[in-house]
PDB file of C-alpha atoms in Angstrom:
ATOM      1  CA  UNK V 159     -32.119  50.272 136.617  1.00 66.00           C
ATOM      2  CA  UNK V 160     -34.823  50.533 133.978  1.00 63.00           C
ATOM      3  CA  UNK V 161     -35.340  46.754 134.056  1.00 68.00           C
ATOM      4  CA  UNK V 162     -36.712  46.937 137.619  1.00 78.00           C
ATOM      5  CA  UNK V 163     -39.579  49.267 138.601  1.00 84.00           C
ATOM      6  CA  UNK V 164     -38.421  49.310 142.229  1.00 86.00           C
ATOM      7  CA  UNK V 165     -34.845  50.222 141.344  1.00 89.00           C
ATOM      8  CA  UNK V 166     -36.026  52.766 138.775  1.00 88.00           C
ATOM      9  CA  UNK V 167     -38.016  54.506 141.530  1.00 91.00           C
ATOM     10  CA  UNK V 168     -34.872  55.429 143.497  1.00 92.00           C
ATOM     11  CA  UNK V 169     -34.686  59.260 143.707  1.00 92.00           C
ATOM     12  CA  UNK V 170     -32.367  60.887 141.201  1.00 92.00           C
ATOM     13  CA  UNK V 171     -30.465  62.841 143.855  1.00 92.00           C
ATOM     14  CA  UNK V 172     -29.614  59.584 145.643  1.00 93.00           C
ATOM     15  CA  UNK V 173     -28.395  57.989 142.415  1.00 92.00           C
ATOM     16  CA  UNK V 174     -26.384  61.095 141.573  1.00 92.00           C
ATOM     17  CA  UNK V 175     -24.648  60.911 144.936  1.00 93.00           C
ATOM     18  CA  UNK V 176     -23.894  57.222 144.352  1.00 94.00           C
ATOM     19  CA  UNK V 177     -22.033  57.897 141.073  1.00 93.00           C
ATOM     20  CA  UNK V 178     -20.221  61.094 142.101  1.00 92.00           C
ATOM     21  CA  UNK V 179     -16.533  60.823 142.951  1.00 89.00           C
ATOM     22  CA  UNK V 180     -14.826  63.024 145.506  1.00 84.00           C
ATOM     23  CA  UNK V 181     -12.627  64.416 142.726  1.00 79.00           C
ATOM     24  CA  UNK V 182     -15.647  66.244 141.302  1.00 79.00           C
ATOM     25  CA  UNK V 183     -15.749  68.460 144.426  1.00 78.00           C
ATOM     26  CA  UNK V 184     -19.504  68.864 144.300  1.00 78.00           C
ATOM     27  CA  UNK V 185     -20.004  68.870 148.077  1.00 80.00           C
ATOM     28  CA  UNK V 186     -21.259  65.284 148.103  1.00 86.00           C
ATOM     29  CA  UNK V 187     -19.848  61.970 146.938  1.00 90.00           C
ATOM     30  CA  UNK V 188     -20.438  58.233 147.070  1.00 94.00           C
ATOM     31  CA  UNK V 189     -18.153  57.417 150.032  1.00 94.00           C
ATOM     32  CA  UNK V 190     -20.812  57.120 152.760  1.00 95.00           C
ATOM     33  CA  UNK V 191     -23.127  55.127 150.508  1.00 96.00           C
ATOM     34  CA  UNK V 192     -20.212  52.895 149.504  1.00 96.00           C
ATOM     35  CA  UNK V 193     -19.476  52.114 153.160  1.00 95.00           C
ATOM     36  CA  UNK V 194     -23.093  51.120 153.732  1.00 96.00           C
ATOM     37  CA  UNK V 195     -23.412  49.195 150.471  1.00 96.00           C
ATOM     38  CA  UNK V 196     -20.289  47.186 151.273  1.00 96.00           C
ATOM     39  CA  UNK V 197     -21.876  45.770 154.432  1.00 96.00           C
ATOM     40  CA  UNK V 198     -25.160  44.995 152.626  1.00 96.00           C
ATOM     41  CA  UNK V 199     -23.236  43.167 149.897  1.00 96.00           C
ATOM     42  CA  UNK V 200     -21.262  41.096 152.401  1.00 96.00           C
ATOM     43  CA  UNK V 201     -24.363  40.208 154.427  1.00 96.00           C
ATOM     44  CA  UNK V 202     -26.347  39.135 151.362  1.00 95.00           C
ATOM     45  CA  UNK V 203     -23.409  37.132 150.024  1.00 96.00           C
ATOM     46  CA  UNK V 204     -22.807  35.442 153.382  1.00 96.00           C
ATOM     47  CA  UNK V 205     -26.451  34.405 153.740  1.00 95.00           C
ATOM     48  CA  UNK V 206     -26.527  33.139 150.156  1.00 95.00           C
ATOM     49  CA  UNK V 207     -23.406  31.016 150.541  1.00 95.00           C
ATOM     50  CA  UNK V 208     -24.441  29.649 153.936  1.00 94.00           C
ATOM     51  CA  UNK V 209     -27.782  28.437 152.602  1.00 93.00           C
ATOM     52  CA  UNK V 210     -26.450  27.294 149.222  1.00 93.00           C
ATOM     53  CA  UNK V 211     -23.560  25.201 150.564  1.00 93.00           C
ATOM     54  CA  UNK V 212     -24.628  23.508 153.831  1.00 90.00           C
ATOM     55  CA  UNK V 213     -21.522  21.286 153.944  1.00 89.00           C
ATOM     56  CA  UNK V 214     -18.884  23.981 153.485  1.00 92.00           C
ATOM     57  CA  UNK V 215     -16.901  24.993 156.524  1.00 91.00           C
ATOM     58  CA  UNK V 216     -16.075  28.580 157.405  1.00 92.00           C
ATOM     59  CA  UNK V 217     -12.799  28.645 155.466  1.00 93.00           C
ATOM     60  CA  UNK V 218     -14.412  27.735 152.134  1.00 94.00           C
ATOM     61  CA  UNK V 219     -17.270  30.182 152.740  1.00 95.00           C
ATOM     62  CA  UNK V 220     -14.923  33.068 153.547  1.00 95.00           C
ATOM     63  CA  UNK V 221     -12.772  32.442 150.483  1.00 95.00           C
ATOM     64  CA  UNK V 222     -15.776  32.284 148.168  1.00 94.00           C
ATOM     65  CA  UNK V 223     -17.231  35.441 149.681  1.00 95.00           C
ATOM     66  CA  UNK V 224     -13.974  37.351 149.323  1.00 95.00           C
ATOM     67  CA  UNK V 225     -13.849  36.402 145.654  1.00 93.00           C
ATOM     68  CA  UNK V 226     -17.435  37.500 145.004  1.00 93.00           C
ATOM     69  CA  UNK V 227     -17.102  40.901 146.711  1.00 94.00           C
ATOM     70  CA  UNK V 228     -13.550  41.694 145.570  1.00 95.00           C
ATOM     71  CA  UNK V 229     -12.826  44.952 143.773  1.00 94.00           C
ATOM     72  CA  UNK V 230     -11.942  43.035 140.607  1.00 94.00           C
ATOM     73  CA  UNK V 231     -15.331  41.285 140.495  1.00 94.00           C
ATOM     74  CA  UNK V 232     -17.200  44.521 141.179  1.00 95.00           C
ATOM     75  CA  UNK V 233     -15.175  46.488 138.621  1.00 94.00           C
ATOM     76  CA  UNK V 234     -15.812  43.804 136.004  1.00 94.00           C
ATOM     77  CA  UNK V 235     -19.537  44.063 136.696  1.00 93.00           C
ATOM     78  CA  UNK V 236     -19.361  47.856 136.342  1.00 93.00           C
ATOM     79  CA  UNK V 237     -17.639  47.549 132.969  1.00 93.00           C
ATOM     80  CA  UNK V 238     -20.093  44.940 131.680  1.00 93.00           C
ATOM     81  CA  UNK V 239     -22.991  47.249 132.559  1.00 91.00           C
ATOM     82  CA  UNK V 240     -21.148  50.314 131.120  1.00 91.00           C
ATOM     83  CA  UNK V 241     -21.438  52.036 134.462  1.00 90.00           C
ATOM     84  CA  UNK V 242     -18.252  53.977 133.776  1.00 88.00           C
ATOM     85  CA  UNK V 243     -20.183  56.200 131.357  1.00 87.00           C
ATOM     86  CA  UNK V 244     -22.187  57.677 134.248  1.00 88.00           C
ATOM     87  CA  UNK V 245     -19.489  58.267 136.862  1.00 90.00           C
ATOM     88  CA  UNK V 246     -19.124  61.964 137.679  1.00 87.00           C
ATOM     89  CA  UNK V 247     -15.445  62.838 138.157  1.00 84.00           C
ATOM     90  CA  UNK V 248     -14.812  66.145 136.378  1.00 76.00           C
ATOM     91  CA  UNK V 249     -14.904  69.302 138.410  1.00 72.00           C
ATOM     92  CA  UNK V 250     -17.456  71.828 137.143  1.00 63.00           C
ATOM     93  CA  UNK V 251     -15.752  75.042 135.962  1.00 63.00           C
ATOM     94  CA  UNK V 252     -18.304  77.775 135.159  1.00 64.00           C
ATOM     95  CA  UNK V 253     -15.830  79.874 133.139  1.00 64.00           C
ATOM     96  CA  UNK V 254     -15.212  77.045 130.683  1.00 64.00           C
ATOM     97  CA  UNK V 255     -18.791  75.825 130.458  1.00 64.00           C
ATOM     98  CA  UNK V 256     -20.695  76.219 127.200  1.00 69.00           C
ATOM     99  CA  UNK V 257     -24.220  75.093 126.351  1.00 69.00           C
ATOM    100  CA  UNK V 258     -24.271  72.011 124.166  1.00 67.00           C
ATOM    101  CA  UNK V 259     -26.304  73.766 121.473  1.00 68.00           C
ATOM    102  CA  UNK V 260     -23.680  76.458 120.817  1.00 55.00           C
ATOM    103  CA  UNK V 261     -21.560  75.676 117.742  1.00 60.00           C
ATOM    104  CA  UNK V 262     -18.216  77.347 117.016  1.00 59.00           C
ATOM    105  CA  UNK V 263     -18.051  79.747 114.090  1.00 60.00           C
ATOM    106  CA  UNK V 264     -16.560  78.507 110.827  1.00 56.00           C
ATOM    107  CA  UNK V 265     -12.970  79.710 110.281  1.00 55.00           C
ATOM    108  CA  UNK V 266     -12.592  82.563 107.804  1.00 55.00           C
ATOM    109  CA  UNK V 267      -9.249  81.288 106.558  1.00 55.00           C
ATOM    110  CA  UNK V 268      -7.891  77.823 106.132  1.00 49.00           C
ATOM    111  CA  UNK V 269      -5.328  77.470 108.903  1.00 52.00           C
ATOM    112  CA  UNK V 270      -2.011  75.742 108.584  1.00 55.00           C
ATOM    113  CA  UNK V 271      -2.263  71.963 108.968  1.00 49.00           C
ATOM    114  CA  UNK V 272       0.192  71.766 111.862  1.00 52.00           C
ATOM    115  CA  UNK V 273      -1.499  74.670 113.645  1.00 51.00           C
ATOM    116  CA  UNK V 274      -4.922  73.115 113.162  1.00 48.00           C
ATOM    117  CA  UNK V 275      -3.696  69.790 114.521  1.00 49.00           C
ATOM    118  CA  UNK V 276      -2.241  71.514 117.578  1.00 51.00           C
ATOM    119  CA  UNK V 277      -5.489  73.349 118.318  1.00 49.00           C
ATOM    120  CA  UNK V 278      -7.501  70.183 117.895  1.00 47.00           C
ATOM    121  CA  UNK V 279      -5.224  68.380 120.288  1.00 51.00           C
ATOM    122  CA  UNK V 280      -5.462  71.234 122.764  1.00 51.00           C
ATOM    123  CA  UNK V 281      -9.228  71.460 122.651  1.00 50.00           C
ATOM    124  CA  UNK V 282      -9.806  67.739 122.885  1.00 51.00           C
ATOM    125  CA  UNK V 283     -11.110  66.724 126.324  1.00 52.00           C
ATOM    126  CA  UNK V 284      -8.573  64.936 128.444  1.00 53.00           C
ATOM    127  CA  UNK V 285      -9.351  61.280 129.041  1.00 52.00           C
ATOM    128  CA  UNK V 286      -9.086  60.048 132.625  1.00 57.00           C
ATOM    129  CA  UNK V 287      -8.501  56.464 133.638  1.00 70.00           C
ATOM    130  CA  UNK V 288     -10.919  54.989 136.142  1.00 77.00           C
ATOM    131  CA  UNK V 289      -9.241  52.736 138.674  1.00 87.00           C
ATOM    132  CA  UNK V 290     -10.611  49.385 139.715  1.00 91.00           C
ATOM    133  CA  UNK V 291     -11.249  50.844 143.168  1.00 92.00           C
ATOM    134  CA  UNK V 292     -13.440  53.665 141.809  1.00 92.00           C
ATOM    135  CA  UNK V 293     -15.506  51.287 139.684  1.00 93.00           C
ATOM    136  CA  UNK V 294     -15.985  48.910 142.617  1.00 95.00           C
ATOM    137  CA  UNK V 295     -16.870  51.744 144.992  1.00 95.00           C
ATOM    138  CA  UNK V 296     -19.597  53.040 142.661  1.00 95.00           C
ATOM    139  CA  UNK V 297     -21.166  49.570 142.463  1.00 96.00           C
ATOM    140  CA  UNK V 298     -21.228  49.342 146.273  1.00 96.00           C
ATOM    141  CA  UNK V 299     -22.585  52.893 146.498  1.00 96.00           C
ATOM    142  CA  UNK V 300     -25.482  51.965 144.200  1.00 96.00           C
ATOM    143  CA  UNK V 301     -26.180  48.956 146.415  1.00 96.00           C
ATOM    144  CA  UNK V 302     -26.176  51.311 149.389  1.00 96.00           C
ATOM    145  CA  UNK V 303     -28.580  53.687 147.623  1.00 96.00           C
ATOM    146  CA  UNK V 304     -30.915  50.774 146.893  1.00 95.00           C
ATOM    147  CA  UNK V 305     -30.766  49.733 150.553  1.00 96.00           C
ATOM    148  CA  UNK V 306     -31.557  53.267 151.720  1.00 95.00           C
ATOM    149  CA  UNK V 307     -34.557  53.482 149.401  1.00 94.00           C
ATOM    150  CA  UNK V 308     -36.065  50.021 149.760  1.00 92.00           C
ATOM    151  CA  UNK V 309     -34.331  48.043 152.475  1.00 94.00           C
ATOM    152  CA  UNK V 310     -32.263  44.864 152.327  1.00 94.00           C
ATOM    153  CA  UNK V 311     -34.434  43.194 149.697  1.00 94.00           C
ATOM    154  CA  UNK V 312     -34.012  46.055 147.224  1.00 94.00           C
ATOM    155  CA  UNK V 313     -30.293  46.004 147.932  1.00 94.00           C
ATOM    156  CA  UNK V 314     -30.278  42.303 147.049  1.00 93.00           C
ATOM    157  CA  UNK V 315     -32.136  43.084 143.820  1.00 93.00           C
ATOM    158  CA  UNK V 316     -29.444  45.619 142.932  1.00 93.00           C
ATOM    159  CA  UNK V 317     -26.770  42.977 143.598  1.00 93.00           C
ATOM    160  CA  UNK V 318     -28.636  40.577 141.318  1.00 92.00           C
ATOM    161  CA  UNK V 319     -28.568  43.185 138.557  1.00 90.00           C
ATOM    162  CA  UNK V 320     -24.760  43.254 138.527  1.00 90.00           C
ATOM    163  CA  UNK V 321     -24.452  39.438 138.256  1.00 87.00           C
ATOM    164  CA  UNK V 322     -21.537  38.884 140.614  1.00 87.00           C
ATOM    165  CA  UNK V 323     -21.449  35.120 140.113  1.00 85.00           C
ATOM    166  CA  UNK V 324     -23.477  34.076 143.169  1.00 84.00           C
ATOM    167  CA  UNK V 325     -26.998  32.627 142.862  1.00 83.00           C
ATOM    168  CA  UNK V 326     -29.520  35.124 144.167  1.00 81.00           C
ATOM    169  CA  UNK V 327     -32.952  34.530 145.674  1.00 88.00           C
ATOM    170  CA  UNK V 328     -35.220  36.599 147.935  1.00 91.00           C
ATOM    171  CA  UNK V 329     -33.825  36.711 151.449  1.00 92.00           C
ATOM    172  CA  UNK V 330     -36.906  35.019 152.915  1.00 93.00           C
ATOM    173  CA  UNK V 331     -36.345  32.093 150.533  1.00 94.00           C
ATOM    174  CA  UNK V 332     -32.711  31.920 151.642  1.00 93.00           C
ATOM    175  CA  UNK V 333     -33.730  31.755 155.299  1.00 93.00           C
ATOM    176  CA  UNK V 334     -36.221  28.969 154.546  1.00 93.00           C
ATOM    177  CA  UNK V 335     -33.520  27.115 152.623  1.00 92.00           C
ATOM    178  CA  UNK V 336     -31.133  27.497 155.538  1.00 91.00           C
ATOM    179  CA  UNK V 337     -33.696  26.217 158.037  1.00 91.00           C
ATOM    180  CA  UNK V 338     -34.484  23.221 155.818  1.00 90.00           C
ATOM    181  CA  UNK V 339     -30.959  21.929 156.495  1.00 87.00           C
ATOM    182  CA  UNK V 340     -31.383  22.098 160.281  1.00 86.00           C
ATOM    183  CA  UNK V 341     -31.501  18.653 161.859  1.00 82.00           C
ATOM    184  CA  UNK V 342     -33.556  18.629 165.044  1.00 81.00           C
ATOM    185  CA  UNK V 343     -32.414  16.490 167.987  1.00 80.00           C
ATOM    186  CA  UNK V 344     -34.364  13.930 169.973  1.00 78.00           C
ATOM    187  CA  UNK V 345     -32.726  15.066 173.211  1.00 81.00           C
ATOM    188  CA  UNK V 346     -31.254  18.470 173.934  1.00 81.00           C
ATOM    189  CA  UNK V 347     -28.921  19.695 176.696  1.00 78.00           C
ATOM    190  CA  UNK V 348     -30.821  21.040 179.679  1.00 80.00           C
ATOM    191  CA  UNK V 349     -28.570  24.102 179.773  1.00 81.00           C
ATOM    192  CA  UNK V 350     -30.210  25.530 176.654  1.00 88.00           C
ATOM    193  CA  UNK V 351     -32.989  27.093 178.713  1.00 89.00           C
ATOM    194  CA  UNK V 352     -30.361  28.961 180.728  1.00 88.00           C
ATOM    195  CA  UNK V 353     -28.797  30.357 177.541  1.00 90.00           C
ATOM    196  CA  UNK V 354     -32.211  31.376 176.229  1.00 90.00           C
ATOM    197  CA  UNK V 355     -32.929  33.169 179.492  1.00 89.00           C
ATOM    198  CA  UNK V 356     -29.633  35.064 179.292  1.00 89.00           C
ATOM    199  CA  UNK V 357     -30.184  36.337 175.758  1.00 89.00           C
ATOM    200  CA  UNK V 358     -33.933  36.839 176.230  1.00 89.00           C
ATOM    201  CA  UNK V 359     -35.078  34.764 173.264  1.00 90.00           C
ATOM    202  CA  UNK V 360     -36.685  31.346 172.938  1.00 91.00           C
ATOM    203  CA  UNK V 361     -35.549  29.482 169.834  1.00 90.00           C
ATOM    204  CA  UNK V 362     -38.006  27.672 167.613  1.00 89.00           C
ATOM    205  CA  UNK V 363     -35.172  25.672 166.042  1.00 89.00           C
ATOM    206  CA  UNK V 364     -33.103  24.912 169.124  1.00 89.00           C
ATOM    207  CA  UNK V 365     -30.579  22.906 167.114  1.00 88.00           C
ATOM    208  CA  UNK V 366     -29.288  26.231 165.806  1.00 90.00           C
ATOM    209  CA  UNK V 367     -28.630  27.329 169.383  1.00 90.00           C
ATOM    210  CA  UNK V 368     -26.705  24.116 170.042  1.00 88.00           C
ATOM    211  CA  UNK V 369     -24.608  24.776 166.941  1.00 88.00           C
ATOM    212  CA  UNK V 370     -24.004  28.401 167.935  1.00 90.00           C
ATOM    213  CA  UNK V 371     -22.500  27.480 171.339  1.00 88.00           C
ATOM    214  CA  UNK V 372     -20.547  24.361 170.321  1.00 86.00           C
ATOM    215  CA  UNK V 373     -16.773  24.750 170.029  1.00 86.00           C
ATOM    216  CA  UNK V 374     -14.907  22.759 167.383  1.00 83.00           C
ATOM    217  CA  UNK V 375     -12.840  20.989 170.060  1.00 84.00           C
ATOM    218  CA  UNK V 376     -15.917  19.688 171.916  1.00 79.00           C
ATOM    219  CA  UNK V 377     -16.577  15.991 171.407  1.00 71.00           C
ATOM    220  CA  UNK V 378     -20.245  15.112 171.839  1.00 68.00           C
ATOM    221  CA  UNK V 379     -22.833  12.587 170.780  1.00 67.00           C
ATOM    222  CA  UNK V 380     -25.052  15.351 169.398  1.00 66.00           C
ATOM    223  CA  UNK V 381     -25.022  15.424 165.561  1.00 69.00           C
ATOM    224  CA  UNK V 382     -23.961  19.057 165.282  1.00 78.00           C
ATOM    225  CA  UNK V 383     -21.025  21.011 163.923  1.00 82.00           C
ATOM    226  CA  UNK V 384     -19.168  23.849 165.607  1.00 86.00           C
ATOM    227  CA  UNK V 385     -20.229  27.486 165.709  1.00 90.00           C
ATOM    228  CA  UNK V 386     -17.892  28.573 162.880  1.00 93.00           C
ATOM    229  CA  UNK V 387     -20.585  28.699 160.173  1.00 93.00           C
ATOM    230  CA  UNK V 388     -22.939  30.659 162.422  1.00 94.00           C
ATOM    231  CA  UNK V 389     -20.068  32.991 163.334  1.00 94.00           C
ATOM    232  CA  UNK V 390     -19.461  33.571 159.605  1.00 95.00           C
ATOM    233  CA  UNK V 391     -23.022  34.814 159.152  1.00 95.00           C
ATOM    234  CA  UNK V 392     -23.227  36.622 162.485  1.00 95.00           C
ATOM    235  CA  UNK V 393     -20.147  38.685 161.688  1.00 95.00           C
ATOM    236  CA  UNK V 394     -21.809  40.019 158.511  1.00 95.00           C
ATOM    237  CA  UNK V 395     -25.090  40.704 160.344  1.00 95.00           C
ATOM    238  CA  UNK V 396     -23.372  42.590 163.160  1.00 95.00           C
ATOM    239  CA  UNK V 397     -21.276  44.588 160.697  1.00 95.00           C
ATOM    240  CA  UNK V 398     -24.338  45.686 158.740  1.00 95.00           C
ATOM    241  CA  UNK V 399     -26.385  46.616 161.827  1.00 95.00           C
ATOM    242  CA  UNK V 400     -23.617  48.723 163.361  1.00 95.00           C
ATOM    243  CA  UNK V 401     -22.827  50.460 160.052  1.00 96.00           C
ATOM    244  CA  UNK V 402     -26.507  51.216 159.475  1.00 96.00           C
ATOM    245  CA  UNK V 403     -26.754  52.720 162.970  1.00 95.00           C
ATOM    246  CA  UNK V 404     -23.695  54.916 162.433  1.00 95.00           C
ATOM    247  CA  UNK V 405     -24.874  55.987 158.982  1.00 95.00           C
ATOM    248  CA  UNK V 406     -28.238  57.168 160.342  1.00 94.00           C
ATOM    249  CA  UNK V 407     -26.896  58.601 163.627  1.00 93.00           C
ATOM    250  CA  UNK V 408     -28.991  61.780 164.071  1.00 91.00           C
ATOM    251  CA  UNK V 409     -27.052  65.002 163.621  1.00 90.00           C
ATOM    252  CA  UNK V 410     -23.691  63.277 163.116  1.00 90.00           C
ATOM    253  CA  UNK V 411     -23.217  62.618 159.369  1.00 90.00           C
ATOM    254  CA  UNK V 412     -20.125  60.530 160.091  1.00 94.00           C
ATOM    255  CA  UNK V 413     -17.518  60.244 157.354  1.00 93.00           C
ATOM    256  CA  UNK V 414     -16.458  56.738 156.241  1.00 92.00           C
ATOM    257  CA  UNK V 415     -13.300  57.051 158.340  1.00 93.00           C
ATOM    258  CA  UNK V 416     -15.244  58.036 161.441  1.00 95.00           C
ATOM    259  CA  UNK V 417     -17.733  55.198 160.912  1.00 94.00           C
ATOM    260  CA  UNK V 418     -14.856  52.741 160.549  1.00 93.00           C
ATOM    261  CA  UNK V 419     -13.174  53.839 163.789  1.00 94.00           C
ATOM    262  CA  UNK V 420     -16.396  53.668 165.784  1.00 94.00           C
ATOM    263  CA  UNK V 421     -17.328  50.322 164.298  1.00 93.00           C
ATOM    264  CA  UNK V 422     -13.917  48.867 165.128  1.00 92.00           C
ATOM    265  CA  UNK V 423     -14.358  50.089 168.713  1.00 91.00           C
ATOM    266  CA  UNK V 424     -17.607  48.120 168.988  1.00 89.00           C
ATOM    267  CA  UNK V 425     -17.089  45.100 166.759  1.00 89.00           C
ATOM    268  CA  UNK V 426     -13.838  43.567 167.991  1.00 90.00           C
ATOM    269  CA  UNK V 427     -12.906  40.405 169.840  1.00 90.00           C
ATOM    270  CA  UNK V 428     -12.115  42.117 173.167  1.00 92.00           C
ATOM    271  CA  UNK V 429     -15.363  44.076 173.375  1.00 90.00           C
ATOM    272  CA  UNK V 430     -17.518  41.103 172.331  1.00 91.00           C
ATOM    273  CA  UNK V 431     -15.689  38.869 174.811  1.00 91.00           C
ATOM    274  CA  UNK V 432     -16.440  41.359 177.594  1.00 91.00           C
ATOM    275  CA  UNK V 433     -20.140  41.302 176.669  1.00 89.00           C
ATOM    276  CA  UNK V 434     -20.062  37.494 176.740  1.00 88.00           C
ATOM    277  CA  UNK V 435     -18.472  37.449 180.214  1.00 88.00           C
ATOM    278  CA  UNK V 436     -20.985  39.981 181.546  1.00 88.00           C
ATOM    279  CA  UNK V 437     -23.951  37.950 180.310  1.00 86.00           C
ATOM    280  CA  UNK V 438     -25.261  35.890 183.175  1.00 80.00           C
ATOM    281  CA  UNK V 439     -28.328  34.541 184.930  1.00 77.00           C
ATOM    282  CA  UNK V 440     -28.819  34.592 188.711  1.00 76.00           C
ATOM    283  CA  UNK V 441     -29.835  31.413 190.518  1.00 70.00           C
ATOM    284  CA  UNK V 442     -30.396  30.617 194.174  1.00 68.00           C
ATOM    285  CA  UNK V 443     -27.447  28.455 195.227  1.00 66.00           C
ATOM    286  CA  UNK V 444     -28.221  28.355 198.979  1.00 69.00           C
ATOM    287  CA  UNK V 445     -27.254  24.993 200.518  1.00 67.00           C
ATOM    288  CA  UNK V 446     -29.579  23.510 203.191  1.00 69.00           C
ATOM    289  CA  UNK V 447     -28.156  22.557 206.596  1.00 72.00           C
ATOM    290  CA  UNK V 448     -29.298  19.938 209.132  1.00 68.00           C
ATOM    291  CA  UNK V 449     -29.003  19.686 212.881  1.00 72.00           C
ATOM    292  CA  UNK V 450     -30.538  17.431 215.563  1.00 68.00           C
ATOM    293  CA  UNK V 451     -32.232  20.270 217.276  1.00 70.00           C
ATOM    294  CA  UNK V 452     -33.616  22.157 214.308  1.00 66.00           C
ATOM    295  CA  UNK V 453     -33.667  19.518 211.582  1.00 67.00           C
ATOM    296  CA  UNK V 454     -33.407  20.624 207.971  1.00 64.00           C
ATOM    297  CA  UNK V 455     -32.962  24.390 207.591  1.00 67.00           C
ATOM    298  CA  UNK V 456     -32.275  26.744 204.688  1.00 63.00           C
ATOM    299  CA  UNK V 457     -30.350  29.849 205.525  1.00 61.00           C
ATOM    300  CA  UNK V 458     -31.088  32.962 203.496  1.00 56.00           C
ATOM    301  CA  UNK V 459     -28.542  35.729 203.147  1.00 53.00           C
TER     302      UNK V 459
END
């Protein structure tokens, strides 16, 4: 992180947590940060791909994203940056600890060669293999630590440092690039104002709203595609927002497993469909009536 002043300013205790495995049994480990960093990585990658490839459909985007955020890609990045040298896995044993400046005494007698070889083998520290999953988790945990310290933009800068094979730019530049591909319409459906009223937001680029509510089976004269690309990005946004909320839930300190269960209870097709069905806007649908005696009348319930 020395190449970036912002990344270098991340507190040491946060970085230590991000590189500490559960096997070290230190009371803290990278698992919560890894869960958060995973969502930041997927959101940043989704936004990058959506803006970089405006003609790709959701299938191509999902496959490219899965390749970029796979454990193999992350582990390769960890190895290239020699991150494995800093991962804390060994359990601290006070009885066996010795200061680094203490040197063993020279032997008074020359020991037997076989005995000396056996002692050297016995005293040699045991090497431990780091799995691809551990290397990938530490990378995601460092992304999560960057996000905690400096927000989404610092998380993106951390992703850029690991060179995962996707072109990186500031998120604001990605949004501008995405909006530059939006084709505005001469005429728009009148129902858009109803949708805006339901969600409580007026769109500046209303063509995006048309795209977001257009099913792939709908045949229309409007030059728009279906909602699948917007759904690809929205899934990553929703995942990151919910995970961030659960991570910072006051007084909870949810474990990764608990965060996953609660997130799955909120972000699933059935729950989102229920929210969609409950979203509505009330309109007066009273029909006028006419009679010879009273003329035109409107009855109110």
